[in-house]
Structures are given as C-alpha cells and as structure tokens.
Amino acid sequence: MEKVGKLEEGFVVGIKEKSSFEIKPIAKLEENLTNKQIQLSRWMAKRYFCNVSDCIKLMLRPGSRTKNIEKRIQDKKINTVYLKKDIEEIDFCIETGKIKSEKQKKIINFIKDNEGATIPEIEMFTDCSRAIVNTLIKNGYLEIIEKKVERNPLINKDIKKTSNLKLTEEQNKAYKEVELSIDNNEYKRYLLYGVTGSRENRNIFTINTESYRKTKNSNCISTRNITNATNVR
C-alpha cells in the first residue's frame, strides 16, 4: 500500500509535457488563476525582485489562504426572490380572487419587473412586511433562490495611471554612482542610509531596474545594502 504524504499547497502557472523532476499528482484544484494574473505575477516578481508565489498570494481573496478549509472565509451569499409560477397562472389567480390581498398583489407586480430582488429591497420599495412575502412563498407563488455575491473591491473606484517616480537630488547622486559601476561591470557594495520602508526604496528599485535592463543580472538586496553581483538575487 502506497504511503500518502503530507499535502502541500502550490500554484500551477504552466504545464509541460515532460519534466526531469519527480512529478507528484495534484489532489485538488481550489483556486482559478487567469492568464493575466499569472503574467502580472511574473512581471511583479521581476520588477520587485520577489517570488512569483508571493505575488500570486496578493491576488487571492482575504481569508482564503489558510490550509485549513474549515477556517477559510466562505463566499458571501444572499437570498433572492423569484416567481415560482408562470405569470399567466398568477394573473389568473388574481382575476379569480384567489389572491385578494392588495399588498400581495403589489409585491407580485414588483417581482414581475424585479426578479432577483432581496426581501429587504421588496420591503423598501413596496412598503410591505416580510410576513407577506413569506405567505406568498408558502402558498407557492414566490420562491427563494440563494445567490453568490461576486466581490469586487475595485468597483466604482477611480483608477488613475501612475507615472514613474522621480528621484530626489540626493537619491539621484547615489544612483549615478551605482550606475557607473554597472556600466563598467564593477561589482561593489553600497550602503544606503534611511528608514526601512521610506523613499530609500525608490533608489533600490531604480538601480535594480537599470541593472536588469542593461546587464540582465540581478542584485542582492537587503534592508540596508545593495550588492551589484552577476546572477545573484
């Protein structure tokens, strides 16, 4: 009997027909990444000198990264109201007096033009209570259908295109010195002073981008230093 190993989480960003590495079966696919997301994560990894997997994790929904499925945040769902019977049948019930309540008629007429509305929306636009909606559901005229809410944090956001950051005079002086060593293929170590997370990072990204563009080499970066070294990240 084959021993089952510990399940590990990974991201599939491409498929090859053959590989020299040991291939393990995929137990389950839980997240769907689009080709644009994969391309963006690869660009981010090159631009900001980090792992592709770290960039992909930024695109996953909050609360969905833990390996324990039971602790993950579930999709938000709402109850929506639809007509359960044909409009002709409902109109016949109204004409024959089977549906007598004016408020019930008001709700049915509203649902005819607004199928998929929620109960709070029905209450607000018809000025009728939830109890009347429940009565129509109980009598088989309406039905509740659960609907998943697609969350889009960027909806109604004014996304403006950003421009390249400009270096300060002091930053530009440091950049020129490092750029000179890159042009001369001299591998040196430079110390940049500044608070971690401040604008000193602007210099780091500018220098690394220049090094990648000119020499196709990566730079070893720590919080306090940059080492311009070939084939090192």
PDB file of C-alpha atoms in Angstrom:
ATOM      1  CA  MET A   1       0.000   0.000   0.000  1.00  0.00           C
ATOM      2  CA  GLU A   2       1.432   3.347  -1.079  1.00  0.00           C
ATOM      3  CA  LYS A   3       2.057   5.749   1.753  1.00  0.00           C
ATOM      4  CA  VAL A   4       0.212   9.065   1.398  1.00  0.00           C
ATOM      5  CA  GLY A   5       2.453  12.034   2.076  1.00  0.00           C
ATOM      6  CA  LYS A   6       1.548  15.388   3.566  1.00  0.00           C
ATOM      7  CA  LEU A   7      -0.469  17.633   1.286  1.00  0.00           C
ATOM      8  CA  GLU A   8       1.289  20.822   0.261  1.00  0.00           C
ATOM      9  CA  GLU A   9      -0.177  23.917  -1.369  1.00  0.00           C
ATOM     10  CA  GLY A  10       1.167  25.211  -4.665  1.00  0.00           C
ATOM     11  CA  PHE A  11       0.190  27.229  -7.720  1.00  0.00           C
ATOM     12  CA  VAL A  12       0.019  25.863 -11.260  1.00  0.00           C
ATOM     13  CA  VAL A  13       1.302  28.577 -13.616  1.00  0.00           C
ATOM     14  CA  GLY A  14       2.091  26.387 -16.625  1.00  0.00           C
ATOM     15  CA  ILE A  15       2.022  22.845 -17.978  1.00  0.00           C
ATOM     16  CA  LYS A  16       4.832  20.882 -19.647  1.00  0.00           C
ATOM     17  CA  GLU A  17       4.587  17.542 -21.446  1.00  0.00           C
ATOM     18  CA  LYS A  18       7.829  16.246 -19.904  1.00  0.00           C
ATOM     19  CA  SER A  19       9.999  17.119 -16.915  1.00  0.00           C
ATOM     20  CA  SER A  20      13.287  15.927 -15.447  1.00  0.00           C
ATOM     21  CA  PHE A  21      11.888  16.441 -11.935  1.00  0.00           C
ATOM     22  CA  GLU A  22       9.819  13.998  -9.895  1.00  0.00           C
ATOM     23  CA  ILE A  23       6.142  14.542 -10.659  1.00  0.00           C
ATOM     24  CA  LYS A  24       3.548  14.299  -7.896  1.00  0.00           C
ATOM     25  CA  PRO A  25      -0.204  14.113  -8.541  1.00  0.00           C
ATOM     26  CA  ILE A  26      -2.443  17.112  -7.866  1.00  0.00           C
ATOM     27  CA  ALA A  27      -5.005  16.218  -5.203  1.00  0.00           C
ATOM     28  CA  LYS A  28      -7.407  19.100  -5.808  1.00  0.00           C
ATOM     29  CA  LEU A  29      -7.697  22.459  -7.546  1.00  0.00           C
ATOM     30  CA  GLU A  30      -9.210  25.119  -5.305  1.00  0.00           C
ATOM     31  CA  GLU A  31      -8.353  28.457  -6.879  1.00  0.00           C
ATOM     32  CA  ASN A  32      -8.551  29.534 -10.536  1.00  0.00           C
ATOM     33  CA  LEU A  33      -5.857  31.897 -11.769  1.00  0.00           C
ATOM     34  CA  THR A  34      -6.369  33.708 -15.064  1.00  0.00           C
ATOM     35  CA  ASN A  35      -3.571  34.028 -17.603  1.00  0.00           C
ATOM     36  CA  LYS A  36      -3.500  37.785 -16.958  1.00  0.00           C
ATOM     37  CA  GLN A  37      -2.974  37.194 -13.228  1.00  0.00           C
ATOM     38  CA  ILE A  38      -0.097  34.795 -13.923  1.00  0.00           C
ATOM     39  CA  GLN A  39       1.501  37.257 -16.355  1.00  0.00           C
ATOM     40  CA  LEU A  40       1.101  40.059 -13.831  1.00  0.00           C
ATOM     41  CA  SER A  41       2.649  37.987 -11.034  1.00  0.00           C
ATOM     42  CA  ARG A  42       5.680  37.186 -13.212  1.00  0.00           C
ATOM     43  CA  TRP A  43       6.089  40.864 -14.090  1.00  0.00           C
ATOM     44  CA  MET A  44       5.815  41.828 -10.401  1.00  0.00           C
ATOM     45  CA  ALA A  45       8.405  39.201  -9.449  1.00  0.00           C
ATOM     46  CA  LYS A  46      10.910  40.692 -11.907  1.00  0.00           C
ATOM     47  CA  ARG A  47      10.035  44.275 -11.088  1.00  0.00           C
ATOM     48  CA  TYR A  48      10.178  43.948  -7.309  1.00  0.00           C
ATOM     49  CA  PHE A  49      12.652  41.043  -7.040  1.00  0.00           C
ATOM     50  CA  CYS A  50      10.488  38.554  -5.171  1.00  0.00           C
ATOM     51  CA  ASN A  51       8.975  35.102  -5.675  1.00  0.00           C
ATOM     52  CA  VAL A  52       6.133  34.560  -8.143  1.00  0.00           C
ATOM     53  CA  SER A  53       4.178  32.709  -5.448  1.00  0.00           C
ATOM     54  CA  ASP A  54       4.303  35.771  -3.165  1.00  0.00           C
ATOM     55  CA  CYS A  55       2.779  37.883  -5.936  1.00  0.00           C
ATOM     56  CA  ILE A  56       0.053  35.322  -6.602  1.00  0.00           C
ATOM     57  CA  LYS A  57      -0.920  35.298  -2.911  1.00  0.00           C
ATOM     58  CA  LEU A  58      -1.641  39.023  -3.141  1.00  0.00           C
ATOM     59  CA  MET A  59      -4.351  38.238  -5.722  1.00  0.00           C
ATOM     60  CA  LEU A  60      -6.155  35.675  -3.572  1.00  0.00           C
ATOM     61  CA  ARG A  61      -9.184  36.711  -1.592  1.00  0.00           C
ATOM     62  CA  PRO A  62      -8.531  37.592   2.057  1.00  0.00           C
ATOM     63  CA  GLY A  63      -9.278  34.683   4.360  1.00  0.00           C
ATOM     64  CA  SER A  64      -8.735  32.056   1.639  1.00  0.00           C
ATOM     65  CA  ARG A  65      -5.007  31.452   2.145  1.00  0.00           C
ATOM     66  CA  THR A  66      -5.070  29.193   5.180  1.00  0.00           C
ATOM     67  CA  LYS A  67      -4.634  25.452   4.516  1.00  0.00           C
ATOM     68  CA  ASN A  68      -7.458  24.647   6.920  1.00  0.00           C
ATOM     69  CA  ILE A  69     -10.502  24.797   4.626  1.00  0.00           C
ATOM     70  CA  GLU A  70     -12.932  24.991   7.561  1.00  0.00           C
ATOM     71  CA  LYS A  71     -11.344  28.237   8.748  1.00  0.00           C
ATOM     72  CA  ARG A  72     -11.479  29.934   5.370  1.00  0.00           C
ATOM     73  CA  ILE A  73     -13.905  32.755   4.698  1.00  0.00           C
ATOM     74  CA  GLN A  74     -16.755  31.420   2.600  1.00  0.00           C
ATOM     75  CA  ASP A  75     -18.329  33.122  -0.389  1.00  0.00           C
ATOM     76  CA  LYS A  76     -20.950  35.668   0.592  1.00  0.00           C
ATOM     77  CA  LYS A  77     -24.453  34.523  -0.350  1.00  0.00           C
ATOM     78  CA  ILE A  78     -27.801  36.315  -0.304  1.00  0.00           C
ATOM     79  CA  ASN A  79     -31.399  35.154  -0.657  1.00  0.00           C
ATOM     80  CA  THR A  80     -33.165  36.486  -3.752  1.00  0.00           C
ATOM     81  CA  VAL A  81     -36.867  36.232  -4.622  1.00  0.00           C
ATOM     82  CA  TYR A  82     -38.244  34.906  -7.946  1.00  0.00           C
ATOM     83  CA  LEU A  83     -41.691  33.989  -9.299  1.00  0.00           C
ATOM     84  CA  LYS A  84     -42.335  30.278  -8.808  1.00  0.00           C
ATOM     85  CA  LYS A  85     -45.394  30.084 -11.081  1.00  0.00           C
ATOM     86  CA  ASP A  86     -45.920  31.385 -14.617  1.00  0.00           C
ATOM     87  CA  ILE A  87     -47.119  34.972 -14.905  1.00  0.00           C
ATOM     88  CA  GLU A  88     -50.300  33.812 -16.711  1.00  0.00           C
ATOM     89  CA  GLU A  89     -51.178  31.467 -13.845  1.00  0.00           C
ATOM     90  CA  ILE A  90     -50.553  34.168 -11.236  1.00  0.00           C
ATOM     91  CA  ASP A  91     -52.660  36.696 -13.193  1.00  0.00           C
ATOM     92  CA  PHE A  92     -55.470  34.128 -13.358  1.00  0.00           C
ATOM     93  CA  CYS A  93     -55.327  33.692  -9.560  1.00  0.00           C
ATOM     94  CA  ILE A  94     -55.622  37.467  -9.164  1.00  0.00           C
ATOM     95  CA  GLU A  95     -58.547  37.733 -11.603  1.00  0.00           C
ATOM     96  CA  THR A  96     -60.473  34.882  -9.971  1.00  0.00           C
ATOM     97  CA  GLY A  97     -59.956  36.323  -6.498  1.00  0.00           C
ATOM     98  CA  LYS A  98     -57.661  33.564  -5.228  1.00  0.00           C
ATOM     99  CA  ILE A  99     -55.175  36.310  -4.403  1.00  0.00           C
ATOM    100  CA  LYS A 100     -57.249  39.028  -2.720  1.00  0.00           C
ATOM    101  CA  SER A 101     -54.743  40.987  -0.633  1.00  0.00           C
ATOM    102  CA  GLU A 102     -53.744  44.286  -2.241  1.00  0.00           C
ATOM    103  CA  LYS A 103     -50.324  44.079  -0.605  1.00  0.00           C
ATOM    104  CA  GLN A 104     -49.765  40.599  -2.028  1.00  0.00           C
ATOM    105  CA  LYS A 105     -50.716  41.912  -5.485  1.00  0.00           C
ATOM    106  CA  LYS A 106     -48.318  44.834  -5.001  1.00  0.00           C
ATOM    107  CA  ILE A 107     -45.430  42.512  -4.149  1.00  0.00           C
ATOM    108  CA  ILE A 108     -46.172  40.170  -7.073  1.00  0.00           C
ATOM    109  CA  ASN A 109     -46.301  43.093  -9.534  1.00  0.00           C
ATOM    110  CA  PHE A 110     -42.985  44.346  -8.167  1.00  0.00           C
ATOM    111  CA  ILE A 111     -41.343  40.914  -8.542  1.00  0.00           C
ATOM    112  CA  LYS A 112     -42.612  40.639 -12.132  1.00  0.00           C
ATOM    113  CA  ASP A 113     -40.324  43.535 -13.090  1.00  0.00           C
ATOM    114  CA  ASN A 114     -37.594  42.912 -10.486  1.00  0.00           C
ATOM    115  CA  GLU A 115     -36.917  39.203 -10.199  1.00  0.00           C
ATOM    116  CA  GLY A 116     -33.826  38.567  -8.089  1.00  0.00           C
ATOM    117  CA  ALA A 117     -34.604  41.305  -5.560  1.00  0.00           C
ATOM    118  CA  THR A 118     -33.892  40.640  -1.909  1.00  0.00           C
ATOM    119  CA  ILE A 119     -36.566  40.669   0.800  1.00  0.00           C
ATOM    120  CA  PRO A 120     -35.251  43.957   2.323  1.00  0.00           C
ATOM    121  CA  GLU A 121     -35.471  45.548  -1.148  1.00  0.00           C
ATOM    122  CA  ILE A 122     -39.049  44.285  -1.550  1.00  0.00           C
ATOM    123  CA  GLU A 123     -39.948  45.714   1.860  1.00  0.00           C
ATOM    124  CA  MET A 124     -38.400  49.083   0.987  1.00  0.00           C
ATOM    125  CA  PHE A 125     -39.959  49.546  -2.477  1.00  0.00           C
ATOM    126  CA  THR A 126     -43.423  48.093  -1.767  1.00  0.00           C
ATOM    127  CA  ASP A 127     -43.822  49.240   1.838  1.00  0.00           C
ATOM    128  CA  CYS A 128     -44.960  45.716   2.746  1.00  0.00           C
ATOM    129  CA  SER A 129     -43.760  43.446   5.527  1.00  0.00           C
ATOM    130  CA  ARG A 130     -41.598  40.350   5.317  1.00  0.00           C
ATOM    131  CA  ALA A 131     -44.538  38.292   6.620  1.00  0.00           C
ATOM    132  CA  ILE A 132     -46.500  38.950   3.398  1.00  0.00           C
ATOM    133  CA  VAL A 133     -43.535  37.813   1.293  1.00  0.00           C
ATOM    134  CA  ASN A 134     -43.284  34.647   3.407  1.00  0.00           C
ATOM    135  CA  THR A 135     -47.017  33.987   2.882  1.00  0.00           C
ATOM    136  CA  LEU A 136     -46.598  34.180  -0.911  1.00  0.00           C
ATOM    137  CA  ILE A 137     -43.610  31.834  -0.653  1.00  0.00           C
ATOM    138  CA  LYS A 138     -45.613  29.420   1.500  1.00  0.00           C
ATOM    139  CA  ASN A 139     -48.510  29.451  -0.999  1.00  0.00           C
ATOM    140  CA  GLY A 140     -46.147  28.652  -3.875  1.00  0.00           C
ATOM    141  CA  TYR A 141     -46.283  31.951  -5.789  1.00  0.00           C
ATOM    142  CA  LEU A 142     -42.725  33.018  -4.967  1.00  0.00           C
ATOM    143  CA  GLU A 143     -39.515  31.148  -4.191  1.00  0.00           C
ATOM    144  CA  ILE A 144     -36.185  31.898  -2.547  1.00  0.00           C
ATOM    145  CA  ILE A 145     -33.029  31.279  -4.594  1.00  0.00           C
ATOM    146  CA  GLU A 146     -29.609  31.575  -2.966  1.00  0.00           C
ATOM    147  CA  LYS A 147     -27.181  33.690  -4.976  1.00  0.00           C
ATOM    148  CA  LYS A 148     -23.433  34.100  -4.570  1.00  0.00           C
ATOM    149  CA  VAL A 149     -22.207  37.690  -4.386  1.00  0.00           C
ATOM    150  CA  GLU A 150     -19.207  38.432  -6.601  1.00  0.00           C
ATOM    151  CA  ARG A 151     -16.964  40.710  -4.558  1.00  0.00           C
ATOM    152  CA  ASN A 152     -15.021  43.321  -6.494  1.00  0.00           C
ATOM    153  CA  PRO A 153     -13.027  45.692  -4.268  1.00  0.00           C
ATOM    154  CA  LEU A 154     -12.181  47.926  -7.268  1.00  0.00           C
ATOM    155  CA  ILE A 155     -15.780  48.556  -8.341  1.00  0.00           C
ATOM    156  CA  ASN A 156     -16.660  52.255  -8.504  1.00  0.00           C
ATOM    157  CA  LYS A 157     -13.009  53.096  -7.884  1.00  0.00           C
ATOM    158  CA  ASP A 158     -11.353  55.774  -9.976  1.00  0.00           C
ATOM    159  CA  ILE A 159      -8.132  54.027 -11.026  1.00  0.00           C
ATOM    160  CA  LYS A 160      -5.635  56.528 -12.349  1.00  0.00           C
ATOM    161  CA  LYS A 161      -2.499  55.649 -14.262  1.00  0.00           C
ATOM    162  CA  THR A 162       0.618  56.360 -12.233  1.00  0.00           C
ATOM    163  CA  SER A 163       3.806  57.891 -13.582  1.00  0.00           C
ATOM    164  CA  ASN A 164       7.399  56.946 -12.855  1.00  0.00           C
ATOM    165  CA  LEU A 165       8.724  58.171  -9.532  1.00  0.00           C
ATOM    166  CA  LYS A 166      11.320  60.926  -9.653  1.00  0.00           C
ATOM    167  CA  LEU A 167      14.457  60.722  -7.549  1.00  0.00           C
ATOM    168  CA  THR A 168      15.442  63.492  -5.204  1.00  0.00           C
ATOM    169  CA  GLU A 169      18.784  65.262  -5.703  1.00  0.00           C
ATOM    170  CA  GLU A 170      20.451  63.121  -3.017  1.00  0.00           C
ATOM    171  CA  GLN A 171      18.929  59.919  -4.412  1.00  0.00           C
ATOM    172  CA  ASN A 172      19.968  60.794  -7.962  1.00  0.00           C
ATOM    173  CA  LYS A 173      23.562  61.357  -6.809  1.00  0.00           C
ATOM    174  CA  ALA A 174      23.657  57.884  -5.231  1.00  0.00           C
ATOM    175  CA  TYR A 175      22.011  56.350  -8.293  1.00  0.00           C
ATOM    176  CA  LYS A 176      24.571  57.859 -10.695  1.00  0.00           C
ATOM    177  CA  GLU A 177      27.427  56.403  -8.657  1.00  0.00           C
ATOM    178  CA  VAL A 178      25.936  52.920  -8.710  1.00  0.00           C
ATOM    179  CA  GLU A 179      25.006  53.241 -12.405  1.00  0.00           C
ATOM    180  CA  LEU A 180      28.641  53.987 -13.227  1.00  0.00           C
ATOM    181  CA  SER A 181      29.795  50.727 -11.641  1.00  0.00           C
ATOM    182  CA  ILE A 182      27.069  48.837 -13.543  1.00  0.00           C
ATOM    183  CA  ASP A 183      28.259  50.326 -16.858  1.00  0.00           C
ATOM    184  CA  ASN A 184      31.853  49.399 -16.022  1.00  0.00           C
ATOM    185  CA  ASN A 185      30.903  45.853 -14.908  1.00  0.00           C
ATOM    186  CA  GLU A 186      32.328  46.585 -11.458  1.00  0.00           C
ATOM    187  CA  TYR A 187      30.686  44.642  -8.665  1.00  0.00           C
ATOM    188  CA  LYS A 188      30.676  46.688  -5.489  1.00  0.00           C
ATOM    189  CA  ARG A 189      28.648  47.049  -2.297  1.00  0.00           C
ATOM    190  CA  TYR A 190      26.790  50.246  -1.469  1.00  0.00           C
ATOM    191  CA  LEU A 191      25.174  51.286   1.777  1.00  0.00           C
ATOM    192  CA  LEU A 192      22.013  53.424   1.603  1.00  0.00           C
ATOM    193  CA  TYR A 193      21.007  55.236   4.755  1.00  0.00           C
ATOM    194  CA  GLY A 194      17.330  55.696   5.528  1.00  0.00           C
ATOM    195  CA  VAL A 195      14.371  54.367   7.478  1.00  0.00           C
ATOM    196  CA  THR A 196      13.180  50.963   6.295  1.00  0.00           C
ATOM    197  CA  GLY A 197      10.149  51.372   4.033  1.00  0.00           C
ATOM    198  CA  SER A 198      10.941  55.015   3.286  1.00  0.00           C
ATOM    199  CA  ARG A 199      11.895  56.596  -0.003  1.00  0.00           C
ATOM    200  CA  GLU A 200      15.294  54.894   0.025  1.00  0.00           C
ATOM    201  CA  ASN A 201      13.398  52.001  -1.597  1.00  0.00           C
ATOM    202  CA  ARG A 202      12.793  54.270  -4.588  1.00  0.00           C
ATOM    203  CA  ASN A 203      16.531  54.230  -5.199  1.00  0.00           C
ATOM    204  CA  ILE A 204      16.694  50.456  -4.743  1.00  0.00           C
ATOM    205  CA  PHE A 205      14.008  49.790  -7.376  1.00  0.00           C
ATOM    206  CA  THR A 206      15.514  52.303  -9.819  1.00  0.00           C
ATOM    207  CA  ILE A 207      19.007  50.833  -9.508  1.00  0.00           C
ATOM    208  CA  ASN A 208      17.791  47.258  -9.831  1.00  0.00           C
ATOM    209  CA  THR A 209      15.666  48.073 -12.862  1.00  0.00           C
ATOM    210  CA  GLU A 210      18.655  49.707 -14.550  1.00  0.00           C
ATOM    211  CA  SER A 211      20.887  46.737 -13.740  1.00  0.00           C
ATOM    212  CA  TYR A 212      18.335  44.264 -15.088  1.00  0.00           C
ATOM    213  CA  ARG A 213      17.804  46.312 -18.268  1.00  0.00           C
ATOM    214  CA  LYS A 214      21.483  46.751 -19.070  1.00  0.00           C
ATOM    215  CA  THR A 215      23.158  43.555 -17.883  1.00  0.00           C
ATOM    216  CA  LYS A 216      20.327  41.089 -17.369  1.00  0.00           C
ATOM    217  CA  ASN A 217      21.831  40.393 -13.934  1.00  0.00           C
ATOM    218  CA  SER A 218      20.012  40.544 -10.631  1.00  0.00           C
ATOM    219  CA  ASN A 219      21.066  42.343  -7.479  1.00  0.00           C
ATOM    220  CA  CYS A 220      21.258  41.008  -3.939  1.00  0.00           C
ATOM    221  CA  ILE A 221      19.157  43.336  -1.795  1.00  0.00           C
ATOM    222  CA  SER A 222      18.889  43.551   1.967  1.00  0.00           C
ATOM    223  CA  THR A 223      17.246  46.251   4.066  1.00  0.00           C
ATOM    224  CA  ARG A 224      20.472  48.208   4.307  1.00  0.00           C
ATOM    225  CA  ASN A 225      22.617  47.339   1.281  1.00  0.00           C
ATOM    226  CA  ILE A 226      22.713  46.607  -2.428  1.00  0.00           C
ATOM    227  CA  THR A 227      25.295  44.245  -3.905  1.00  0.00           C
ATOM    228  CA  ASN A 228      25.603  44.531  -7.674  1.00  0.00           C
ATOM    229  CA  ALA A 229      26.547  40.908  -8.420  1.00  0.00           C
ATOM    230  CA  THR A 230      26.080  38.779 -11.504  1.00  0.00           C
ATOM    231  CA  ASN A 231      23.441  36.026 -11.418  1.00  0.00           C
ATOM    232  CA  VAL A 232      22.593  36.665  -7.780  1.00  0.00           C
ATOM    233  CA  ARG A 233      19.226  37.625  -6.342  1.00  0.00           C
TER     234      ARG A 233
END
